[in-house]
Amino acid sequence: MRTDHASEILRLPGQGNVHAHENISELSADDCIWVVVPEEIFFTVAILGILENLLVLLAVGRNKNLHSPMYMFICSLAISDMLGSVSKTLENIFYIIFCKMRYLACRGEVVTLIDDVVDFMFILSLLGSIFSLSAIAADRYITIFYALRYHNIMTLKRASVILVMIWTLCAVSGVAMVKFSHATATVVSFSVLLCFMLIFILCLYIHMFLLAHSHAKKIALLSTGAIHQQANIKGAITLTVLLGVFLCCWAPFVLHMLLMQFCPKNPYCLCYGSIFQVNGILIMCNAVIDPMIYAFRSPELRSTFKKLFCCQKPRWT
C-alpha cells in the first residue's frame, strides 16, 4: 500500500493488492532500475502540501474580500490537493505498519478495507481536481464574456450548489471505481472522463484568449471596464498555469494506470512502472505548487498570508 505499490485500481487481474508491485519488480528486475524515493522526502513534501492548502482555506475563510465564487472553487481545488497528499501519506504509513515493520499482517480483510479507503480518497482527489478546474474555467469564462451580468449569473448560492453537485458526483464515481477496479471498462471510462473534461477546459480557454482582446475593447468604453477586464484576463492566465501544473503532475500517473491495465507484461510498460514512486511524488508536488501560484498571482491572497504569518489583526474580519 505504499507509493511503490500499485493501488487497488491498478492491480493486475489475479494478483493481490499488497504484492502486485513485488511480482512486477521480479519480472523486470533485470531490465529496469527501480527508483526509490526516501521516506523523509516523501513525508516532507506531503506535510508541506497539506499545510499550504490548509493555509489557503484559512486565508479565504478569514478574509471577507475573498468570499467570492472563484475563491470557493479555488478552495475546492485546495481540498482536492490535500486529499491527494493525505491519501499518499496514509498509504505510506500503512505500508510501514503492515508490511515493513510487520506489526500487523500484510494481508487480510482489514488491509483490503484500508486499501479501498485510501484508493477512494485518491480517486476523489483526482476527480475533485479536474472538476474544480472545470468550474474555475467556467467561472473565468463568465467573468470575461458576461462581465456586466457576472454577479447575477454566478452567485455564492449557485457556486455552493455547483460544489455540492461536484463532490457528490466525485464521491459516487469514487465508490464505483474502487468497487469495479478490476474491470477494464472502469479504467477506460475513467480515462475518457478525464480527457473529456480536459478538452472542455481547453476549449473554454482557447475561446477566451481568442475573443478576449476584441471583447476588451468594447468594455473599455466604460469608465472602469478596462481595469476590470485586465483583472479577468489575469485570472484566466493564472488558471491556465494551474491547469498546466495539473497535467504535468498527474499525467504520468494516468499513463501508468493505462499501461498497467493494457500491457502489464510488456517489458517497456514494466520499466515505466519503475518510476511509480516518482509519479506519487509529482502528485503531491501539485499540492505544494498550487498554493504558491495562488499567492504569486493574487495580491489580495498574498496580503492575507502576510497578515496571518505576522499575526496582524485583520481589517476585513
PDB file of C-alpha atoms in Angstrom:
ATOM      1  CA  MET A   1       0.000   0.000   0.000  1.00  0.00           C
ATOM      2  CA  ARG A   2       2.988   2.272  -0.371  1.00  0.00           C
ATOM      3  CA  THR A   3       3.551   4.610  -3.314  1.00  0.00           C
ATOM      4  CA  ASP A   4       5.715   1.988  -4.977  1.00  0.00           C
ATOM      5  CA  HIS A   5       2.783  -0.426  -4.822  1.00  0.00           C
ATOM      6  CA  ALA A   6       0.018  -0.353  -7.356  1.00  0.00           C
ATOM      7  CA  SER A   7      -3.171   0.845  -5.743  1.00  0.00           C
ATOM      8  CA  GLU A   8      -6.451  -1.044  -5.913  1.00  0.00           C
ATOM      9  CA  ILE A   9      -7.408   0.405  -9.257  1.00  0.00           C
ATOM     10  CA  LEU A  10      -4.032  -0.582 -10.730  1.00  0.00           C
ATOM     11  CA  ARG A  11      -3.955  -4.216  -9.689  1.00  0.00           C
ATOM     12  CA  LEU A  12      -3.388  -6.806 -12.348  1.00  0.00           C
ATOM     13  CA  PRO A  13      -6.081  -9.464 -12.779  1.00  0.00           C
ATOM     14  CA  GLY A  14      -5.493 -12.415 -10.486  1.00  0.00           C
ATOM     15  CA  GLN A  15      -2.960 -10.611  -8.248  1.00  0.00           C
ATOM     16  CA  GLY A  16      -3.330  -9.478  -4.656  1.00  0.00           C
ATOM     17  CA  ASN A  17      -3.231  -5.831  -3.770  1.00  0.00           C
ATOM     18  CA  VAL A  18      -0.184  -5.771  -1.495  1.00  0.00           C
ATOM     19  CA  HIS A  19       2.213  -7.880  -3.529  1.00  0.00           C
ATOM     20  CA  ALA A  20       1.203  -6.698  -7.011  1.00  0.00           C
ATOM     21  CA  HIS A  21       4.246  -4.490  -7.366  1.00  0.00           C
ATOM     22  CA  GLU A  22       6.569  -7.144  -5.972  1.00  0.00           C
ATOM     23  CA  ASN A  23       5.517  -9.503  -8.784  1.00  0.00           C
ATOM     24  CA  ILE A  24       6.092  -6.773 -11.350  1.00  0.00           C
ATOM     25  CA  SER A  25       9.517  -5.959  -9.924  1.00  0.00           C
ATOM     26  CA  GLU A  26      10.568  -9.630 -10.204  1.00  0.00           C
ATOM     27  CA  LEU A  27       9.647  -9.667 -13.866  1.00  0.00           C
ATOM     28  CA  SER A  28      11.581  -6.504 -14.672  1.00  0.00           C
ATOM     29  CA  ALA A  29      14.441  -6.544 -12.191  1.00  0.00           C
ATOM     30  CA  ASP A  30      16.985  -7.464 -14.869  1.00  0.00           C
ATOM     31  CA  ASP A  31      15.827  -4.777 -17.292  1.00  0.00           C
ATOM     32  CA  CYS A  32      14.895  -1.742 -15.198  1.00  0.00           C
ATOM     33  CA  ILE A  33      16.308   0.282 -12.365  1.00  0.00           C
ATOM     34  CA  TRP A  34      13.596   0.928  -9.798  1.00  0.00           C
ATOM     35  CA  VAL A  35      13.615   4.482  -8.486  1.00  0.00           C
ATOM     36  CA  VAL A  36      13.087   4.646  -4.729  1.00  0.00           C
ATOM     37  CA  VAL A  37      12.138   7.943  -3.094  1.00  0.00           C
ATOM     38  CA  PRO A  38      13.413   8.268   0.505  1.00  0.00           C
ATOM     39  CA  GLU A  39      10.603   8.293   3.036  1.00  0.00           C
ATOM     40  CA  GLU A  40      11.937  11.531   4.551  1.00  0.00           C
ATOM     41  CA  ILE A  41      11.447  13.358   1.245  1.00  0.00           C
ATOM     42  CA  PHE A  42       8.065  11.720   0.751  1.00  0.00           C
ATOM     43  CA  PHE A  43       6.675  12.814   4.122  1.00  0.00           C
ATOM     44  CA  THR A  44       8.230  16.292   3.878  1.00  0.00           C
ATOM     45  CA  VAL A  45       6.532  17.004   0.539  1.00  0.00           C
ATOM     46  CA  ALA A  46       3.232  15.545   1.779  1.00  0.00           C
ATOM     47  CA  ILE A  47       3.156  17.572   5.002  1.00  0.00           C
ATOM     48  CA  LEU A  48       4.188  20.743   3.186  1.00  0.00           C
ATOM     49  CA  GLY A  49       1.357  20.322   0.692  1.00  0.00           C
ATOM     50  CA  ILE A  50      -1.207  19.700   3.421  1.00  0.00           C
ATOM     51  CA  LEU A  51      -0.108  22.728   5.455  1.00  0.00           C
ATOM     52  CA  GLU A  52      -0.014  25.051   2.445  1.00  0.00           C
ATOM     53  CA  ASN A  53      -3.534  24.170   1.369  1.00  0.00           C
ATOM     54  CA  LEU A  54      -4.813  24.465   4.936  1.00  0.00           C
ATOM     55  CA  LEU A  55      -3.316  27.961   4.909  1.00  0.00           C
ATOM     56  CA  VAL A  56      -5.232  28.763   1.710  1.00  0.00           C
ATOM     57  CA  LEU A  57      -8.502  27.607   3.292  1.00  0.00           C
ATOM     58  CA  LEU A  58      -7.783  29.627   6.435  1.00  0.00           C
ATOM     59  CA  ALA A  59      -6.909  32.762   4.448  1.00  0.00           C
ATOM     60  CA  VAL A  60     -10.041  32.600   2.305  1.00  0.00           C
ATOM     61  CA  GLY A  61     -12.184  31.893   5.356  1.00  0.00           C
ATOM     62  CA  ARG A  62     -10.860  34.858   7.317  1.00  0.00           C
ATOM     63  CA  ASN A  63     -10.736  37.459   4.536  1.00  0.00           C
ATOM     64  CA  LYS A  64     -14.239  38.586   3.578  1.00  0.00           C
ATOM     65  CA  ASN A  65     -12.846  40.156   0.398  1.00  0.00           C
ATOM     66  CA  LEU A  66     -12.103  36.639  -0.808  1.00  0.00           C
ATOM     67  CA  HIS A  67     -15.643  35.361  -0.233  1.00  0.00           C
ATOM     68  CA  SER A  68     -16.451  35.038  -3.931  1.00  0.00           C
ATOM     69  CA  PRO A  69     -17.411  32.148  -6.249  1.00  0.00           C
ATOM     70  CA  MET A  70     -13.932  31.979  -7.774  1.00  0.00           C
ATOM     71  CA  TYR A  71     -12.243  31.552  -4.405  1.00  0.00           C
ATOM     72  CA  MET A  72     -14.854  28.979  -3.409  1.00  0.00           C
ATOM     73  CA  PHE A  73     -13.760  26.931  -6.420  1.00  0.00           C
ATOM     74  CA  ILE A  74     -10.119  27.528  -5.509  1.00  0.00           C
ATOM     75  CA  CYS A  75     -10.871  26.200  -2.007  1.00  0.00           C
ATOM     76  CA  SER A  76     -12.421  23.129  -3.634  1.00  0.00           C
ATOM     77  CA  LEU A  77      -9.186  22.639  -5.593  1.00  0.00           C
ATOM     78  CA  ALA A  78      -7.182  23.071  -2.378  1.00  0.00           C
ATOM     79  CA  ILE A  79      -9.266  20.367  -0.676  1.00  0.00           C
ATOM     80  CA  SER A  80      -8.645  18.068  -3.650  1.00  0.00           C
ATOM     81  CA  ASP A  81      -4.904  18.690  -3.407  1.00  0.00           C
ATOM     82  CA  MET A  82      -4.964  17.915   0.310  1.00  0.00           C
ATOM     83  CA  LEU A  83      -6.850  14.665  -0.269  1.00  0.00           C
ATOM     84  CA  GLY A  84      -4.159  13.563  -2.707  1.00  0.00           C
ATOM     85  CA  SER A  85      -1.377  14.259  -0.204  1.00  0.00           C
ATOM     86  CA  VAL A  86      -3.297  12.685   2.687  1.00  0.00           C
ATOM     87  CA  SER A  87      -4.105   9.520   0.716  1.00  0.00           C
ATOM     88  CA  LYS A  88      -0.486   9.019  -0.327  1.00  0.00           C
ATOM     89  CA  THR A  89       0.706   9.733   3.214  1.00  0.00           C
ATOM     90  CA  LEU A  90      -1.707   7.187   4.699  1.00  0.00           C
ATOM     91  CA  GLU A  91      -0.729   4.683   2.025  1.00  0.00           C
ATOM     92  CA  ASN A  92       2.915   5.023   3.009  1.00  0.00           C
ATOM     93  CA  ILE A  93       2.195   4.890   6.755  1.00  0.00           C
ATOM     94  CA  PHE A  94       0.084   1.756   6.438  1.00  0.00           C
ATOM     95  CA  TYR A  95       2.746   0.130   4.290  1.00  0.00           C
ATOM     96  CA  ILE A  96       5.296   0.767   7.053  1.00  0.00           C
ATOM     97  CA  ILE A  97       2.953  -0.587   9.754  1.00  0.00           C
ATOM     98  CA  PHE A  98       1.620  -3.634   7.913  1.00  0.00           C
ATOM     99  CA  CYS A  99       4.415  -4.683   5.562  1.00  0.00           C
ATOM    100  CA  LYS A 100       7.714  -3.098   6.545  1.00  0.00           C
ATOM    101  CA  MET A 101       7.675  -3.211  10.341  1.00  0.00           C
ATOM    102  CA  ARG A 102       5.427  -6.299  10.380  1.00  0.00           C
ATOM    103  CA  TYR A 103       3.454  -5.008  13.359  1.00  0.00           C
ATOM    104  CA  LEU A 104       0.314  -6.453  11.742  1.00  0.00           C
ATOM    105  CA  ALA A 105      -0.356  -8.936   8.956  1.00  0.00           C
ATOM    106  CA  CYS A 106       0.400  -7.590   5.495  1.00  0.00           C
ATOM    107  CA  ARG A 107      -2.767  -9.069   4.029  1.00  0.00           C
ATOM    108  CA  GLY A 108      -6.322  -9.743   5.045  1.00  0.00           C
ATOM    109  CA  GLU A 109      -9.713  -8.082   5.207  1.00  0.00           C
ATOM    110  CA  VAL A 110      -8.504  -5.152   7.329  1.00  0.00           C
ATOM    111  CA  VAL A 111      -5.699  -4.358   4.905  1.00  0.00           C
ATOM    112  CA  THR A 112      -8.070  -4.640   1.943  1.00  0.00           C
ATOM    113  CA  LEU A 113     -10.564  -2.295   3.607  1.00  0.00           C
ATOM    114  CA  ILE A 114      -7.858   0.263   4.384  1.00  0.00           C
ATOM    115  CA  ASP A 115      -6.564  -0.042   0.833  1.00  0.00           C
ATOM    116  CA  ASP A 116     -10.055   0.630  -0.535  1.00  0.00           C
ATOM    117  CA  VAL A 117     -10.471   3.717   1.668  1.00  0.00           C
ATOM    118  CA  VAL A 118      -7.092   5.111   0.604  1.00  0.00           C
ATOM    119  CA  ASP A 119      -7.885   4.429  -3.054  1.00  0.00           C
ATOM    120  CA  PHE A 120     -11.250   6.159  -2.650  1.00  0.00           C
ATOM    121  CA  MET A 121      -9.556   9.266  -1.234  1.00  0.00           C
ATOM    122  CA  PHE A 122      -7.034   9.227  -4.062  1.00  0.00           C
ATOM    123  CA  ILE A 123      -9.691   8.952  -6.784  1.00  0.00           C
ATOM    124  CA  LEU A 124     -11.715  11.630  -5.007  1.00  0.00           C
ATOM    125  CA  SER A 125      -8.654  13.887  -5.162  1.00  0.00           C
ATOM    126  CA  LEU A 126      -8.137  13.362  -8.886  1.00  0.00           C
ATOM    127  CA  LEU A 127     -11.797  13.816  -9.817  1.00  0.00           C
ATOM    128  CA  GLY A 128     -12.180  16.754  -7.426  1.00  0.00           C
ATOM    129  CA  SER A 129      -9.187  18.476  -9.014  1.00  0.00           C
ATOM    130  CA  ILE A 130     -10.384  18.118 -12.588  1.00  0.00           C
ATOM    131  CA  PHE A 131     -13.970  19.172 -11.790  1.00  0.00           C
ATOM    132  CA  SER A 132     -12.771  22.114  -9.674  1.00  0.00           C
ATOM    133  CA  LEU A 133     -10.544  23.260 -12.540  1.00  0.00           C
ATOM    134  CA  SER A 134     -13.535  22.941 -14.866  1.00  0.00           C
ATOM    135  CA  ALA A 135     -15.652  25.067 -12.534  1.00  0.00           C
ATOM    136  CA  ILE A 136     -12.893  27.696 -12.322  1.00  0.00           C
ATOM    137  CA  ALA A 137     -12.588  27.737 -16.124  1.00  0.00           C
ATOM    138  CA  ALA A 138     -16.351  28.229 -16.498  1.00  0.00           C
ATOM    139  CA  ASP A 139     -16.268  30.995 -13.871  1.00  0.00           C
ATOM    140  CA  ARG A 140     -13.451  32.818 -15.697  1.00  0.00           C
ATOM    141  CA  TYR A 141     -15.337  32.429 -18.980  1.00  0.00           C
ATOM    142  CA  ILE A 142     -18.404  34.117 -17.500  1.00  0.00           C
ATOM    143  CA  THR A 143     -16.350  36.958 -15.992  1.00  0.00           C
ATOM    144  CA  ILE A 144     -14.821  37.759 -19.382  1.00  0.00           C
ATOM    145  CA  PHE A 145     -17.787  37.397 -21.719  1.00  0.00           C
ATOM    146  CA  TYR A 146     -20.629  38.272 -19.350  1.00  0.00           C
ATOM    147  CA  ALA A 147     -18.763  40.730 -17.124  1.00  0.00           C
ATOM    148  CA  LEU A 148     -21.704  43.093 -16.605  1.00  0.00           C
ATOM    149  CA  ARG A 149     -24.037  40.255 -15.586  1.00  0.00           C
ATOM    150  CA  TYR A 150     -21.479  38.119 -13.745  1.00  0.00           C
ATOM    151  CA  HIS A 151     -22.742  38.849 -10.214  1.00  0.00           C
ATOM    152  CA  ASN A 152     -26.284  37.938 -11.269  1.00  0.00           C
ATOM    153  CA  ILE A 153     -25.214  34.749 -13.032  1.00  0.00           C
ATOM    154  CA  MET A 154     -22.628  33.400 -10.580  1.00  0.00           C
ATOM    155  CA  THR A 155     -23.831  33.980  -7.036  1.00  0.00           C
ATOM    156  CA  LEU A 156     -22.425  32.428  -3.880  1.00  0.00           C
ATOM    157  CA  LYS A 157     -25.543  30.283  -3.586  1.00  0.00           C
ATOM    158  CA  ARG A 158     -25.170  28.936  -7.114  1.00  0.00           C
ATOM    159  CA  ALA A 159     -21.464  28.327  -6.566  1.00  0.00           C
ATOM    160  CA  SER A 160     -22.309  26.352  -3.418  1.00  0.00           C
ATOM    161  CA  VAL A 161     -24.851  24.239  -5.314  1.00  0.00           C
ATOM    162  CA  ILE A 162     -22.273  23.564  -8.051  1.00  0.00           C
ATOM    163  CA  LEU A 163     -19.714  22.419  -5.473  1.00  0.00           C
ATOM    164  CA  VAL A 164     -22.223  20.130  -3.753  1.00  0.00           C
ATOM    165  CA  MET A 165     -23.049  18.557  -7.126  1.00  0.00           C
ATOM    166  CA  ILE A 166     -19.348  18.202  -7.993  1.00  0.00           C
ATOM    167  CA  TRP A 167     -18.379  16.461  -4.764  1.00  0.00           C
ATOM    168  CA  THR A 168     -21.463  14.235  -4.794  1.00  0.00           C
ATOM    169  CA  LEU A 169     -20.584  13.101  -8.309  1.00  0.00           C
ATOM    170  CA  CYS A 170     -16.950  12.576  -7.289  1.00  0.00           C
ATOM    171  CA  ALA A 171     -17.951  10.503  -4.251  1.00  0.00           C
ATOM    172  CA  VAL A 172     -20.325   8.265  -6.235  1.00  0.00           C
ATOM    173  CA  SER A 173     -17.749   7.840  -9.021  1.00  0.00           C
ATOM    174  CA  GLY A 174     -15.029   7.072  -6.464  1.00  0.00           C
ATOM    175  CA  VAL A 175     -17.059   4.296  -4.844  1.00  0.00           C
ATOM    176  CA  ALA A 176     -17.885   2.789  -8.247  1.00  0.00           C
ATOM    177  CA  MET A 177     -14.257   2.884  -9.393  1.00  0.00           C
ATOM    178  CA  VAL A 178     -12.986   1.211  -6.230  1.00  0.00           C
ATOM    179  CA  LYS A 179     -15.695  -1.461  -6.346  1.00  0.00           C
ATOM    180  CA  PHE A 180     -15.138  -2.278 -10.028  1.00  0.00           C
ATOM    181  CA  SER A 181     -11.422  -1.507 -10.138  1.00  0.00           C
ATOM    182  CA  HIS A 182     -10.541  -4.774 -11.885  1.00  0.00           C
ATOM    183  CA  ALA A 183     -12.792  -4.081 -14.884  1.00  0.00           C
ATOM    184  CA  THR A 184     -11.134  -2.670 -17.997  1.00  0.00           C
ATOM    185  CA  ALA A 185     -14.287  -0.650 -18.634  1.00  0.00           C
ATOM    186  CA  THR A 186     -13.680   1.209 -15.371  1.00  0.00           C
ATOM    187  CA  VAL A 187     -10.209   2.345 -16.404  1.00  0.00           C
ATOM    188  CA  VAL A 188     -11.397   3.250 -19.911  1.00  0.00           C
ATOM    189  CA  SER A 189     -14.368   5.237 -18.566  1.00  0.00           C
ATOM    190  CA  PHE A 190     -12.112   6.975 -16.065  1.00  0.00           C
ATOM    191  CA  SER A 191      -9.628   7.948 -18.787  1.00  0.00           C
ATOM    192  CA  VAL A 192     -12.354   9.100 -21.192  1.00  0.00           C
ATOM    193  CA  LEU A 193     -13.901  11.270 -18.475  1.00  0.00           C
ATOM    194  CA  LEU A 194     -10.557  12.930 -17.757  1.00  0.00           C
ATOM    195  CA  CYS A 195      -9.898  13.551 -21.451  1.00  0.00           C
ATOM    196  CA  PHE A 196     -13.391  14.983 -21.950  1.00  0.00           C
ATOM    197  CA  MET A 197     -13.038  17.396 -19.013  1.00  0.00           C
ATOM    198  CA  LEU A 198      -9.572  18.491 -20.137  1.00  0.00           C
ATOM    199  CA  ILE A 199     -10.842  19.123 -23.680  1.00  0.00           C
ATOM    200  CA  PHE A 200     -13.754  21.098 -22.204  1.00  0.00           C
ATOM    201  CA  ILE A 201     -11.355  23.287 -20.207  1.00  0.00           C
ATOM    202  CA  LEU A 202      -9.021  23.702 -23.168  1.00  0.00           C
ATOM    203  CA  CYS A 203     -11.873  24.786 -25.452  1.00  0.00           C
ATOM    204  CA  LEU A 204     -13.007  27.373 -22.920  1.00  0.00           C
ATOM    205  CA  TYR A 205      -9.518  28.800 -22.593  1.00  0.00           C
ATOM    206  CA  ILE A 206      -8.924  28.928 -26.352  1.00  0.00           C
ATOM    207  CA  HIS A 207     -12.227  30.729 -26.825  1.00  0.00           C
ATOM    208  CA  MET A 208     -11.408  33.130 -24.002  1.00  0.00           C
ATOM    209  CA  PHE A 209      -7.993  34.113 -25.284  1.00  0.00           C
ATOM    210  CA  LEU A 210      -9.093  34.372 -28.929  1.00  0.00           C
ATOM    211  CA  LEU A 211     -12.006  36.682 -28.222  1.00  0.00           C
ATOM    212  CA  ALA A 212     -10.945  38.440 -25.028  1.00  0.00           C
ATOM    213  CA  HIS A 213      -8.875  41.046 -26.848  1.00  0.00           C
ATOM    214  CA  SER A 214     -11.719  42.244 -29.076  1.00  0.00           C
ATOM    215  CA  HIS A 215     -14.216  41.984 -26.231  1.00  0.00           C
ATOM    216  CA  ALA A 216     -11.942  44.093 -24.025  1.00  0.00           C
ATOM    217  CA  LYS A 217     -12.111  46.968 -26.494  1.00  0.00           C
ATOM    218  CA  LYS A 218     -15.901  47.105 -26.159  1.00  0.00           C
ATOM    219  CA  ILE A 219     -15.860  47.035 -22.356  1.00  0.00           C
ATOM    220  CA  ALA A 220     -13.037  49.597 -22.271  1.00  0.00           C
ATOM    221  CA  LEU A 221     -15.571  52.207 -23.389  1.00  0.00           C
ATOM    222  CA  LEU A 222     -16.884  52.122 -19.828  1.00  0.00           C
ATOM    223  CA  SER A 223     -15.036  54.072 -17.130  1.00  0.00           C
ATOM    224  CA  THR A 224     -13.728  51.111 -15.155  1.00  0.00           C
ATOM    225  CA  GLY A 225     -14.153  48.463 -17.826  1.00  0.00           C
ATOM    226  CA  ALA A 226     -10.512  48.302 -18.893  1.00  0.00           C
ATOM    227  CA  ILE A 227      -9.202  47.672 -15.375  1.00  0.00           C
ATOM    228  CA  HIS A 228     -11.883  45.089 -14.668  1.00  0.00           C
ATOM    229  CA  GLN A 229     -11.199  43.270 -17.949  1.00  0.00           C
ATOM    230  CA  GLN A 230      -7.450  43.255 -17.292  1.00  0.00           C
ATOM    231  CA  ALA A 231      -8.045  41.614 -13.912  1.00  0.00           C
ATOM    232  CA  ASN A 232     -10.252  38.957 -15.518  1.00  0.00           C
ATOM    233  CA  ILE A 233      -7.603  38.156 -18.135  1.00  0.00           C
ATOM    234  CA  LYS A 234      -5.012  37.885 -15.380  1.00  0.00           C
ATOM    235  CA  GLY A 235      -7.283  35.414 -13.567  1.00  0.00           C
ATOM    236  CA  ALA A 236      -7.635  33.345 -16.738  1.00  0.00           C
ATOM    237  CA  ILE A 237      -3.852  33.240 -17.160  1.00  0.00           C
ATOM    238  CA  THR A 238      -3.446  32.129 -13.539  1.00  0.00           C
ATOM    239  CA  LEU A 239      -5.832  29.255 -14.025  1.00  0.00           C
ATOM    240  CA  THR A 240      -4.111  28.290 -17.258  1.00  0.00           C
ATOM    241  CA  VAL A 241      -0.929  27.890 -15.230  1.00  0.00           C
ATOM    242  CA  LEU A 242      -2.853  25.771 -12.704  1.00  0.00           C
ATOM    243  CA  LEU A 243      -4.083  23.520 -15.497  1.00  0.00           C
ATOM    244  CA  GLY A 244      -0.562  23.145 -16.883  1.00  0.00           C
ATOM    245  CA  VAL A 245       0.785  22.161 -13.468  1.00  0.00           C
ATOM    246  CA  PHE A 246      -2.067  19.689 -13.011  1.00  0.00           C
ATOM    247  CA  LEU A 247      -1.287  17.988 -16.317  1.00  0.00           C
ATOM    248  CA  CYS A 248       2.436  17.779 -15.602  1.00  0.00           C
ATOM    249  CA  CYS A 249       1.869  16.292 -12.138  1.00  0.00           C
ATOM    250  CA  TRP A 250      -1.000  13.875 -12.847  1.00  0.00           C
ATOM    251  CA  ALA A 251      -0.398  12.748 -16.451  1.00  0.00           C
ATOM    252  CA  PRO A 252       2.476  10.351 -15.543  1.00  0.00           C
ATOM    253  CA  PHE A 253       0.241   8.525 -13.053  1.00  0.00           C
ATOM    254  CA  VAL A 254      -2.678   8.286 -15.500  1.00  0.00           C
ATOM    255  CA  LEU A 255      -0.282   6.883 -18.102  1.00  0.00           C
ATOM    256  CA  HIS A 256       0.960   4.350 -15.544  1.00  0.00           C
ATOM    257  CA  MET A 257      -2.617   3.319 -14.830  1.00  0.00           C
ATOM    258  CA  LEU A 258      -3.334   2.740 -18.533  1.00  0.00           C
ATOM    259  CA  LEU A 259      -0.100   0.836 -19.141  1.00  0.00           C
ATOM    260  CA  MET A 260      -0.635  -1.475 -16.166  1.00  0.00           C
ATOM    261  CA  GLN A 261      -4.149  -2.209 -17.400  1.00  0.00           C
ATOM    262  CA  PHE A 262      -3.474  -2.826 -21.090  1.00  0.00           C
ATOM    263  CA  CYS A 263       0.128  -4.077 -21.245  1.00  0.00           C
ATOM    264  CA  PRO A 264       1.030  -5.430 -17.773  1.00  0.00           C
ATOM    265  CA  LYS A 265       3.576  -7.937 -19.117  1.00  0.00           C
ATOM    266  CA  ASN A 266       5.215  -5.751 -21.734  1.00  0.00           C
ATOM    267  CA  PRO A 267       8.839  -5.024 -20.656  1.00  0.00           C
ATOM    268  CA  TYR A 268       8.577  -1.378 -21.706  1.00  0.00           C
ATOM    269  CA  CYS A 269       5.417  -0.926 -19.646  1.00  0.00           C
ATOM    270  CA  LEU A 270       7.094  -2.635 -16.699  1.00  0.00           C
ATOM    271  CA  CYS A 271      10.089  -0.334 -16.981  1.00  0.00           C
ATOM    272  CA  TYR A 272       7.803   2.691 -16.920  1.00  0.00           C
ATOM    273  CA  GLY A 273       6.348   1.268 -13.717  1.00  0.00           C
ATOM    274  CA  SER A 274       9.813   1.521 -12.160  1.00  0.00           C
ATOM    275  CA  ILE A 275       9.246   5.254 -11.600  1.00  0.00           C
ATOM    276  CA  PHE A 276       5.926   4.769  -9.805  1.00  0.00           C
ATOM    277  CA  GLN A 277       7.254   6.418  -6.641  1.00  0.00           C
ATOM    278  CA  VAL A 278       8.306   9.450  -8.665  1.00  0.00           C
ATOM    279  CA  ASN A 279       4.768   9.681 -10.062  1.00  0.00           C
ATOM    280  CA  GLY A 280       3.457   9.678  -6.481  1.00  0.00           C
ATOM    281  CA  ILE A 281       5.813  12.492  -5.519  1.00  0.00           C
ATOM    282  CA  LEU A 282       4.711  14.509  -8.561  1.00  0.00           C
ATOM    283  CA  ILE A 283       1.078  14.247  -7.444  1.00  0.00           C
ATOM    284  CA  MET A 284       1.987  15.613  -4.027  1.00  0.00           C
ATOM    285  CA  CYS A 285       4.120  18.334  -5.617  1.00  0.00           C
ATOM    286  CA  ASN A 286       0.939  19.542  -7.295  1.00  0.00           C
ATOM    287  CA  ALA A 287      -0.464  20.213  -3.818  1.00  0.00           C
ATOM    288  CA  VAL A 288       2.688  22.185  -2.955  1.00  0.00           C
ATOM    289  CA  ILE A 289       2.845  24.236  -6.170  1.00  0.00           C
ATOM    290  CA  ASP A 290      -0.825  25.294  -6.434  1.00  0.00           C
ATOM    291  CA  PRO A 291      -0.873  27.478  -3.267  1.00  0.00           C
ATOM    292  CA  MET A 292       2.337  29.162  -4.465  1.00  0.00           C
ATOM    293  CA  ILE A 293       0.586  30.038  -7.726  1.00  0.00           C
ATOM    294  CA  TYR A 294      -2.384  31.483  -5.823  1.00  0.00           C
ATOM    295  CA  ALA A 295      -0.079  33.626  -3.684  1.00  0.00           C
ATOM    296  CA  PHE A 296       2.080  34.762  -6.609  1.00  0.00           C
ATOM    297  CA  ARG A 297      -0.842  35.754  -8.836  1.00  0.00           C
ATOM    298  CA  SER A 298      -3.289  37.143  -6.238  1.00  0.00           C
ATOM    299  CA  PRO A 299      -2.172  40.272  -4.329  1.00  0.00           C
ATOM    300  CA  GLU A 300      -5.181  40.008  -2.000  1.00  0.00           C
ATOM    301  CA  LEU A 301      -4.387  36.428  -1.052  1.00  0.00           C
ATOM    302  CA  ARG A 302      -0.701  37.227  -0.723  1.00  0.00           C
ATOM    303  CA  SER A 303      -1.521  40.111   1.606  1.00  0.00           C
ATOM    304  CA  THR A 304      -3.730  37.803   3.670  1.00  0.00           C
ATOM    305  CA  PHE A 305      -0.905  35.289   4.009  1.00  0.00           C
ATOM    306  CA  LYS A 306       1.408  38.031   5.271  1.00  0.00           C
ATOM    307  CA  LYS A 307      -1.136  39.118   7.876  1.00  0.00           C
ATOM    308  CA  LEU A 308      -1.577  35.524   9.057  1.00  0.00           C
ATOM    309  CA  PHE A 309       2.169  34.921   9.319  1.00  0.00           C
ATOM    310  CA  CYS A 310       2.832  38.248  11.044  1.00  0.00           C
ATOM    311  CA  CYS A 311      -0.129  37.741  13.398  1.00  0.00           C
ATOM    312  CA  GLN A 312      -1.520  41.150  12.428  1.00  0.00           C
ATOM    313  CA  LYS A 313      -5.089  41.980  13.318  1.00  0.00           C
ATOM    314  CA  PRO A 314      -7.020  41.854  10.030  1.00  0.00           C
ATOM    315  CA  ARG A 315      -9.244  44.731   8.976  1.00  0.00           C
ATOM    316  CA  TRP A 316     -11.563  42.528   6.976  1.00  0.00           C
ATOM    317  CA  THR A 317     -12.947  40.361   9.805  1.00  0.00           C
TER     318      THR A 317
END
